[in-house]
Amino acid sequence: MASPPAHRQLDALPDDLLAEVLIRLPSLADLGRACASCASFRRVVTDPAFLRRARALHPPSLLGFCGASPGAGGFHFHPAEAPHPSAPAARGVLRAADFGFSFLPSPDPLGWVVRDVLGGRFLLDRDVVEEGAAAASRILAVCDPLFRRYLLLPQIPQDLAAASALRQSRRGDTFFAPIGEEECAAAVAETSFKVIWIAECADKLVAFVFSSVTGQWRATASVCWGDLSPAFSRPACRSMSRRSYAYGCFYWMMGDSGKNLLVLDMRRMDFSVLELPSSAPGHDIVECAIVEEGEGKIGMFAFRNYIAGYALQIYSAKMQNEGKAAAGKWSFETAMVVPFDEFGILGATSRELYLKVPPSFARGCYSLEFSTNPSCKYLESVRRVISGVPPSLSFLYVGYPPSLSSPSI
C-alpha cells in the first residue's frame, strides 16, 4: 500500500508537534507557503503564540515605501520588486491592505496626513476645522491598513497644553516610539504603542508622550532653546530634518547649517545636542542618517556638498555609559563618491540606508548597508522606479507578509 503524501502525515500530528516542525522552516517565505497549503498548517501558523516565536527568529523585512504624491491625490504603497527577497510578500501587502484609509471616520479622506509608519501601524493626523483651532486641536489616529482597524487618540488636555505653551506652536514632529520593557509586561506587546509629539514653541522645545497602556498624554521633556545651544537663538536654526533612531535615541539634524544634531533620549526623556563632524567652509553636511553599528557604537551616513557633486562619508561614535554619544568624538571611517547629482534619503533601518536616486543614474530606490570596510560600498536595488513621491513625504514599510501578520491595534 502506498504511503500517504508527506503533508498528509504532518497533518495528522497534534498541533503542538506540528508547531515544532513548522517553526524549523528556514524562512518566513517557507512559513507563508506552508500556511497557504492546508487548513491545519494555517491554524498552527496563525496562532498568536506561534507567531511570537516565528517573529523572534525572523525579524521583519523591508516590504516597500509609502508616500503621498502632491497633486496626485492620496497615499500610495510602492512594493519592493524582484530580485529583492521581499518582493512576493510586498505584492501580498499591496493586494490586502487599504492604503487609501477609506475606513477612517472623515468626510474627506484626503484630509488625513501620514506622519509616521512603524511595525505595520500608521500615525495620521488632521486639523480640527474650527475657528481659532490651535496645535492642541489636531486629531491623531493610529491605524492598521492591513486589518482596517483604527484608534483615535484623545486630544492633549487643555491644562497640559496651556502649561506647556503648546498653543504657541504650529511646528514640530509627531511619531511612534518603541515601547519599553515595563510597558510590554503590562500589556499585550503586539497591540501596544507609544506616540511622541514634539512641539517647537517660541522659546522652548516640549515633548508629550501618549501610551496605549494608560490611554493618556503626559508632558515628559521641556528645554529652552538657549539652554540647548546658542546657535538655536535664531529661528532658522531650529527646523527639524528627517528623524533617525538608534539605541533608544532619536536624532534630527537642525537648521540649514549642518553642524548640530538634536537628540531625544527615550530612557532619560531629555533633550541634548550632539555636534556633527567639522568640515571646511562650504562643505557642510546636507543630509545624514544615524544607524546602529554594534559594539556600543552609533554609525552615521553623512552627505557633504562639493563642487563636483556629493560625497557620502561614514562616521562612527562610541556611546557613553549613559547611552549618549560623546560630543565631538566622531571617527571618520570611509567615504565614497556618490554617482548621481541629486538624491533623497527615504529612511533608514538599524543598519541600512535607503535612497531615491534620479534617472541620470538608474531611477529607483536603493539600499546601502552600513560598513566601515572600504571594499563593502555598493548600492542594492530595492525598487526600480518610484515616481512623484518626494523623499520628505515617504516612509519605509517594514513588516511581515499578510499570512504571518496579526492585528497591531
CSV table of N, CA and C in Angstrom, one decimal, residues 218-348:
chain,number,residue,atom,x,y,z
A,218,ARG,N,1.1,62.7,28.6
A,218,ARG,CA,1.8,63.4,29.6
A,218,ARG,C,3.0,64.2,29.0
A,219,ALA,N,3.3,65.3,29.7
A,219,ALA,CA,4.5,66.1,29.3
A,219,ALA,C,5.7,65.5,29.9
A,220,THR,N,6.7,65.2,29.1
A,220,THR,CA,7.9,64.5,29.6
A,220,THR,C,9.2,65.2,29.6
A,221,ALA,N,9.3,66.2,28.6
A,221,ALA,CA,10.6,66.9,28.5
A,221,ALA,C,10.3,68.3,28.0
A,222,SER,N,11.1,69.2,28.5
A,222,SER,CA,11.0,70.6,28.1
A,222,SER,C,12.3,71.3,28.3
A,223,VAL,N,12.7,72.0,27.3
A,223,VAL,CA,14.0,72.7,27.4
A,223,VAL,C,14.0,74.0,26.6
A,224,CYS,N,14.6,75.0,27.1
A,224,CYS,CA,14.7,76.3,26.4
A,224,CYS,C,15.7,76.2,25.3
A,225,TRP,N,15.4,76.8,24.2
A,225,TRP,CA,16.3,76.8,23.0
A,225,TRP,C,17.8,77.2,23.4
A,226,GLY,N,17.8,78.3,24.1
A,226,GLY,CA,19.2,78.8,24.5
A,226,GLY,C,20.0,77.9,25.4
A,227,ASP,N,19.3,77.0,26.2
A,227,ASP,CA,20.0,76.1,27.0
A,227,ASP,C,20.5,74.9,26.2
A,228,LEU,N,20.0,74.6,25.1
A,228,LEU,CA,20.5,73.6,24.2
A,228,LEU,C,21.7,74.0,23.5
A,229,SER,N,21.7,75.2,22.8
A,229,SER,CA,22.8,75.7,22.1
A,229,SER,C,22.6,77.1,21.8
A,230,PRO,N,23.6,78.0,21.9
A,230,PRO,CA,23.5,79.4,21.4
A,230,PRO,C,23.1,79.5,20.0
A,231,ALA,N,23.4,78.5,19.2
A,231,ALA,CA,23.0,78.5,17.7
A,231,ALA,C,21.5,78.5,17.5
A,232,PHE,N,20.8,78.0,18.5
A,232,PHE,CA,19.3,77.9,18.3
A,232,PHE,C,18.6,79.2,18.7
A,233,SER,N,19.4,80.3,19.0
A,233,SER,CA,18.8,81.6,19.2
A,233,SER,C,18.1,82.1,18.0
A,234,ARG,N,18.6,81.7,16.8
A,234,ARG,CA,18.0,82.1,15.5
A,234,ARG,C,16.9,81.1,15.1
A,235,PRO,N,15.7,81.5,14.8
A,235,PRO,CA,14.6,80.5,14.4
A,235,PRO,C,15.0,79.7,13.2
A,236,ALA,N,15.8,80.2,12.3
A,236,ALA,CA,16.2,79.5,11.1
A,236,ALA,C,17.0,78.2,11.4
A,237,CYS,N,17.6,78.2,12.6
A,237,CYS,CA,18.4,77.0,13.0
A,237,CYS,C,17.6,76.0,13.8
A,238,ARG,N,16.3,76.2,13.9
A,238,ARG,CA,15.5,75.3,14.7
A,238,ARG,C,14.7,74.2,13.9
A,239,SER,N,14.7,74.3,12.6
A,239,SER,CA,13.9,73.4,11.8
A,239,SER,C,14.5,72.0,11.9
A,240,MET,N,13.6,71.0,12.1
A,240,MET,CA,14.0,69.6,12.3
A,240,MET,C,13.9,68.9,11.0
A,241,SER,N,15.0,68.2,10.7
A,241,SER,CA,15.1,67.4,9.4
A,241,SER,C,14.5,66.0,9.7
A,242,ARG,N,14.7,65.1,8.7
A,242,ARG,CA,14.2,63.7,8.8
A,242,ARG,C,14.8,63.1,10.1
A,243,ARG,N,14.0,62.3,10.7
A,243,ARG,CA,14.3,61.7,12.0
A,243,ARG,C,15.1,60.4,11.8
A,244,SER,N,16.0,60.1,12.7
A,244,SER,CA,16.7,58.8,12.8
A,244,SER,C,16.5,58.3,14.2
A,245,TYR,N,16.7,56.9,14.3
A,245,TYR,CA,16.6,56.3,15.6
A,245,TYR,C,17.7,55.2,15.8
A,246,ALA,N,18.3,55.2,16.9
A,246,ALA,CA,19.3,54.2,17.2
A,246,ALA,C,19.5,54.1,18.7
A,247,TYR,N,19.5,52.9,19.2
A,247,TYR,CA,19.8,52.6,20.6
A,247,TYR,C,19.0,53.5,21.6
A,248,GLY,N,17.7,53.6,21.4
A,248,GLY,CA,16.9,54.3,22.4
A,248,GLY,C,16.9,55.8,22.2
A,249,CYS,N,17.5,56.4,21.2
A,249,CYS,CA,17.6,57.8,21.0
A,249,CYS,C,17.1,58.2,19.6
A,250,PHE,N,16.4,59.3,19.5
A,250,PHE,CA,16.0,59.9,18.2
A,250,PHE,C,17.0,61.1,17.9
A,251,TYR,N,17.2,61.2,16.6
A,251,TYR,CA,18.2,62.2,16.2
A,251,TYR,C,17.5,63.1,15.0
A,252,TRP,N,17.8,64.4,15.1
A,252,TRP,CA,17.4,65.3,14.0
A,252,TRP,C,18.5,66.2,13.7
A,253,MET,N,18.8,66.4,12.4
A,253,MET,CA,19.7,67.5,12.0
A,253,MET,C,19.0,68.8,12.1
A,254,MET,N,19.5,69.8,12.7
A,254,MET,CA,18.8,71.0,13.0
A,254,MET,C,19.3,72.1,12.0
A,255,GLY,N,18.3,72.8,11.5
A,255,GLY,CA,18.5,74.0,10.7
A,255,GLY,C,19.2,73.7,9.4
A,256,ASP,N,19.8,74.7,8.8
A,256,ASP,CA,20.5,74.6,7.5
A,256,ASP,C,22.0,74.7,7.6
A,257,SER,N,22.5,74.7,8.8
A,257,SER,CA,24.0,74.9,9.0
A,257,SER,C,24.8,73.6,8.9
A,258,GLY,N,24.1,72.5,9.1
A,258,GLY,CA,24.8,71.2,9.0
A,258,GLY,C,25.8,71.0,10.1
A,259,LYS,N,25.5,71.5,11.3
A,259,LYS,CA,26.5,71.5,12.4
A,259,LYS,C,26.1,70.8,13.7
A,260,ASN,N,24.7,70.6,13.9
A,260,ASN,CA,24.2,70.0,15.1
A,260,ASN,C,23.2,69.0,14.9
A,261,LEU,N,23.1,68.0,15.8
A,261,LEU,CA,22.1,67.0,15.9
A,261,LEU,C,21.3,67.3,17.2
A,262,LEU,N,20.0,67.3,17.1
A,262,LEU,CA,19.2,67.3,18.3
A,262,LEU,C,18.9,65.9,18.7
A,263,VAL,N,19.1,65.6,20.0
A,263,VAL,CA,18.9,64.2,20.4
A,263,VAL,C,17.9,64.1,21.5
A,264,LEU,N,16.9,63.2,21.4
A,264,LEU,CA,15.9,62.9,22.4
A,264,LEU,C,16.2,61.5,22.9
A,265,ASP,N,16.7,61.4,24.2
A,265,ASP,CA,16.9,60.1,24.8
A,265,ASP,C,15.7,59.6,25.5
A,266,MET,N,15.1,58.5,25.0
A,266,MET,CA,13.9,58.0,25.4
A,266,MET,C,14.0,57.3,26.8
A,267,ARG,N,15.2,57.0,27.2
A,267,ARG,CA,15.4,56.4,28.6
A,267,ARG,C,15.3,57.5,29.6
A,268,ARG,N,16.0,58.6,29.4
A,268,ARG,CA,16.1,59.7,30.3
A,268,ARG,C,15.0,60.7,30.1
A,269,MET,N,14.4,60.7,28.9
A,269,MET,CA,13.4,61.7,28.4
A,269,MET,C,13.9,63.1,28.6
A,270,ASP,N,15.1,63.3,27.9
A,270,ASP,CA,15.6,64.7,27.9
A,270,ASP,C,16.2,65.0,26.6
A,271,PHE,N,16.4,66.2,26.3
A,271,PHE,CA,17.0,66.7,25.0
A,271,PHE,C,18.4,67.1,25.2
A,272,SER,N,19.2,66.9,24.2
A,272,SER,CA,20.6,67.3,24.2
A,272,SER,C,21.0,67.6,22.8
A,273,VAL,N,22.2,68.2,22.6
A,273,VAL,CA,22.8,68.5,21.3
A,273,VAL,C,24.1,67.7,21.1
A,274,LEU,N,24.2,67.1,19.9
A,274,LEU,CA,25.4,66.4,19.5
A,274,LEU,C,26.0,67.1,18.3
A,275,GLU,N,27.2,67.6,18.4
A,275,GLU,CA,27.9,68.3,17.3
A,275,GLU,C,28.3,67.3,16.2
A,276,LEU,N,28.0,67.7,14.9
A,276,LEU,CA,28.4,66.9,13.8
A,276,LEU,C,29.9,67.1,13.5
A,277,PRO,N,30.5,66.2,12.8
A,277,PRO,CA,31.9,66.4,12.4
A,277,PRO,C,32.2,67.7,11.7
A,278,SER,N,33.2,68.4,12.0
A,278,SER,CA,33.5,69.7,11.3
A,278,SER,C,34.0,69.4,9.9
A,279,SER,N,34.0,70.5,9.1
A,279,SER,CA,34.4,70.5,7.7
A,279,SER,C,34.9,71.8,7.3
A,280,ALA,N,35.5,71.8,6.1
A,280,ALA,CA,36.0,73.0,5.5
A,280,ALA,C,34.8,73.9,5.1
A,281,PRO,N,34.9,75.2,5.1
A,281,PRO,CA,33.8,76.1,4.7
A,281,PRO,C,33.2,75.7,3.3
A,282,GLY,N,31.9,75.6,3.3
A,282,GLY,CA,31.2,75.3,2.0
A,282,GLY,C,31.0,73.8,1.8
A,283,HIS,N,31.5,73.0,2.8
A,283,HIS,CA,31.3,71.5,2.6
A,283,HIS,C,30.6,70.9,3.8
A,284,ASP,N,29.6,71.6,4.3
A,284,ASP,CA,28.8,71.2,5.4
A,284,ASP,C,28.0,69.9,5.0
A,285,ILE,N,27.6,69.2,6.1
A,285,ILE,CA,26.7,68.0,5.9
A,285,ILE,C,25.3,68.6,5.5
A,286,VAL,N,24.8,68.0,4.4
A,286,VAL,CA,23.5,68.5,3.9
A,286,VAL,C,22.4,67.5,4.3
A,287,GLU,N,22.7,66.3,4.5
A,287,GLU,CA,21.7,65.3,5.0
A,287,GLU,C,22.5,64.2,5.7
A,288,CYS,N,21.9,63.6,6.7
A,288,CYS,CA,22.5,62.5,7.4
A,288,CYS,C,21.5,61.5,8.0
A,289,ALA,N,21.9,60.3,8.3
A,289,ALA,CA,21.1,59.3,8.9
A,289,ALA,C,21.9,58.6,10.0
A,290,ILE,N,21.4,58.3,11.1
A,290,ILE,CA,22.0,57.6,12.2
A,290,ILE,C,21.5,56.2,12.3
A,291,VAL,N,22.5,55.2,12.4
A,291,VAL,CA,22.1,53.8,12.5
A,291,VAL,C,22.9,53.2,13.6
A,292,GLU,N,22.6,51.9,13.9
A,292,GLU,CA,23.2,51.1,14.9
A,292,GLU,C,24.4,50.3,14.4
A,293,GLU,N,25.6,50.7,14.8
A,293,GLU,CA,26.8,50.0,14.3
A,293,GLU,C,27.1,48.7,15.0
A,294,GLY,N,26.7,48.6,16.3
A,294,GLY,CA,27.0,47.5,17.1
A,294,GLY,C,28.2,47.8,18.0
A,295,GLU,N,28.4,46.9,19.0
A,295,GLU,CA,29.5,47.1,19.9
A,295,GLU,C,29.5,48.4,20.6
A,296,GLY,N,28.4,48.9,21.0
A,296,GLY,CA,28.3,50.2,21.7
A,296,GLY,C,28.6,51.4,20.9
A,297,LYS,N,28.4,51.3,19.5
A,297,LYS,CA,28.7,52.5,18.7
A,297,LYS,C,27.5,52.8,17.8
A,298,ILE,N,27.3,54.1,17.5
A,298,ILE,CA,26.3,54.5,16.5
A,298,ILE,C,27.1,54.9,15.2
A,299,GLY,N,26.5,54.7,14.1
A,299,GLY,CA,27.1,55.0,12.8
A,299,GLY,C,26.3,56.1,12.2
A,300,MET,N,27.0,56.8,11.3
A,300,MET,CA,26.3,57.9,10.6
A,300,MET,C,26.7,57.9,9.1
A,301,PHE,N,25.6,57.9,8.2
A,301,PHE,CA,25.8,58.2,6.8
A,301,PHE,C,25.7,59.7,6.7
A,302,ALA,N,26.7,60.4,6.2
A,302,ALA,CA,26.7,61.9,6.0
A,302,ALA,C,27.0,62.3,4.6
A,303,PHE,N,26.1,63.1,4.0
A,303,PHE,CA,26.3,63.6,2.7
A,303,PHE,C,26.8,65.0,2.7
A,304,ARG,N,28.0,65.2,2.1
A,304,ARG,CA,28.5,66.5,2.0
A,304,ARG,C,28.5,67.1,0.6
A,305,ASN,N,28.3,68.4,0.5
A,305,ASN,CA,28.2,69.0,-0.8
A,305,ASN,C,29.6,69.5,-1.3
A,306,TYR,N,29.9,69.1,-2.5
A,306,TYR,CA,31.2,69.6,-3.1
A,306,TYR,C,30.8,70.1,-4.5
A,307,ILE,N,31.8,70.8,-5.1
A,307,ILE,CA,31.6,71.5,-6.4
A,307,ILE,C,31.2,70.5,-7.4
A,308,ALA,N,31.8,69.3,-7.4
A,308,ALA,CA,31.6,68.3,-8.4
A,308,ALA,C,30.4,67.4,-8.1
A,309,GLY,N,29.7,67.6,-6.9
A,309,GLY,CA,28.6,66.8,-6.6
A,309,GLY,C,28.6,66.5,-5.1
A,310,TYR,N,28.2,65.3,-4.8
A,310,TYR,CA,28.1,64.9,-3.4
A,310,TYR,C,29.0,63.8,-3.0
A,311,ALA,N,29.5,63.7,-1.8
A,311,ALA,CA,30.3,62.6,-1.3
A,311,ALA,C,29.6,62.1,-0.1
A,312,LEU,N,29.5,60.8,0.0
A,312,LEU,CA,29.0,60.1,1.2
A,312,LEU,C,30.1,59.7,2.1
A,313,GLN,N,30.1,60.2,3.3
A,313,GLN,CA,31.1,59.8,4.3
A,313,GLN,C,30.5,59.0,5.4
A,314,ILE,N,31.2,58.1,6.0
A,314,ILE,CA,30.7,57.2,7.0
A,314,ILE,C,31.5,57.5,8.3
A,315,TYR,N,30.8,57.7,9.4
A,315,TYR,CA,31.4,58.0,10.7
A,315,TYR,C,30.9,57.0,11.7
A,316,SER,N,31.6,56.9,12.8
A,316,SER,CA,31.1,56.2,14.0
A,316,SER,C,31.4,57.0,15.2
A,317,ALA,N,30.6,56.7,16.3
A,317,ALA,CA,30.9,57.4,17.6
A,317,ALA,C,30.6,56.4,18.7
A,318,LYS,N,31.4,56.3,19.7
A,318,LYS,CA,31.2,55.3,20.8
A,318,LYS,C,30.2,56.0,21.8
A,319,MET,N,29.3,55.1,22.2
A,319,MET,CA,28.3,55.6,23.2
A,319,MET,C,28.9,55.6,24.6
A,320,GLN,N,28.6,56.6,25.4
A,320,GLN,CA,29.0,56.7,26.8
A,320,GLN,C,28.1,55.8,27.6
A,321,ASN,N,28.5,55.7,28.9
A,321,ASN,CA,27.8,54.8,29.8
A,321,ASN,C,26.3,55.1,29.9
A,322,GLU,N,26.0,56.4,29.9
A,322,GLU,CA,24.6,56.8,30.0
A,322,GLU,C,23.8,56.7,28.7
A,323,GLY,N,24.4,56.2,27.6
A,323,GLY,CA,23.7,55.9,26.4
A,323,GLY,C,23.8,57.1,25.4
A,324,LYS,N,24.7,58.1,25.6
A,324,LYS,CA,24.8,59.2,24.7
A,324,LYS,C,26.2,59.1,24.0
A,325,ALA,N,26.2,59.6,22.8
A,325,ALA,CA,27.5,59.7,22.0
A,325,ALA,C,28.3,60.8,22.6
A,326,ALA,N,29.6,60.5,22.8
A,326,ALA,CA,30.5,61.6,23.3
A,326,ALA,C,30.6,62.7,22.3
A,327,ALA,N,30.3,63.9,22.8
A,327,ALA,CA,30.3,65.1,22.0
A,327,ALA,C,31.7,65.3,21.3
A,328,GLY,N,31.6,65.5,20.0
A,328,GLY,CA,32.8,65.7,19.2
A,328,GLY,C,33.7,64.5,19.0
A,329,LYS,N,33.3,63.3,19.3
A,329,LYS,CA,34.1,62.1,19.3
A,329,LYS,C,33.8,61.3,18.0
A,330,TRP,N,33.4,61.9,16.9
A,330,TRP,CA,33.2,61.2,15.7
A,330,TRP,C,34.5,60.7,15.1
A,331,SER,N,34.5,59.4,14.7
A,331,SER,CA,35.6,58.9,14.0
A,331,SER,C,35.3,58.7,12.5
A,332,PHE,N,36.1,59.2,11.6
A,332,PHE,CA,35.9,59.1,10.2
A,332,PHE,C,36.3,57.6,9.8
A,333,GLU,N,35.4,56.9,9.1
A,333,GLU,CA,35.7,55.5,8.7
A,333,GLU,C,36.0,55.3,7.3
A,334,THR,N,35.2,55.8,6.4
A,334,THR,CA,35.4,55.6,5.0
A,334,THR,C,34.5,56.6,4.2
A,335,ALA,N,34.7,56.6,2.9
A,335,ALA,CA,33.9,57.6,2.1
A,335,ALA,C,33.7,57.0,0.7
A,336,MET,N,32.8,57.5,0.0
A,336,MET,CA,32.5,57.1,-1.4
A,336,MET,C,32.0,58.3,-2.2
A,337,VAL,N,32.3,58.3,-3.5
A,337,VAL,CA,31.8,59.4,-4.3
A,337,VAL,C,30.4,58.9,-4.8
A,338,VAL,N,29.4,59.8,-4.6
A,338,VAL,CA,28.0,59.4,-4.9
A,338,VAL,C,27.9,59.6,-6.4
A,339,PRO,N,27.4,58.5,-7.1
A,339,PRO,CA,27.4,58.5,-8.6
A,339,PRO,C,26.2,59.2,-9.2
A,340,PHE,N,25.6,60.2,-8.5
A,340,PHE,CA,24.5,60.9,-9.1
A,340,PHE,C,24.5,62.3,-8.5
A,341,ASP,N,23.9,63.3,-9.2
A,341,ASP,CA,24.0,64.7,-8.8
A,341,ASP,C,22.8,65.1,-8.0
A,342,GLU,N,21.9,64.3,-7.7
A,342,GLU,CA,20.8,64.6,-6.7
A,342,GLU,C,20.3,63.3,-6.1
A,343,PHE,N,19.7,63.4,-4.9
A,343,PHE,CA,19.3,62.2,-4.2
A,343,PHE,C,18.3,62.6,-3.1
A,344,GLY,N,17.7,61.6,-2.5
A,344,GLY,CA,16.9,61.9,-1.4
A,344,GLY,C,16.9,60.7,-0.4
A,345,ILE,N,17.0,60.9,0.9
A,345,ILE,CA,17.0,59.9,1.9
A,345,ILE,C,15.6,59.5,2.1
A,346,LEU,N,15.2,58.2,1.9
A,346,LEU,CA,13.9,57.7,2.1
A,346,LEU,C,13.7,57.2,3.5
A,347,GLY,N,14.8,56.9,4.2
A,347,GLY,CA,14.7,56.4,5.5
A,347,GLY,C,15.9,55.4,5.8
A,348,ALA,N,15.9,54.9,7.0
A,348,ALA,CA,17.0,54.0,7.5
A,348,ALA,C,16.4,53.0,8.5
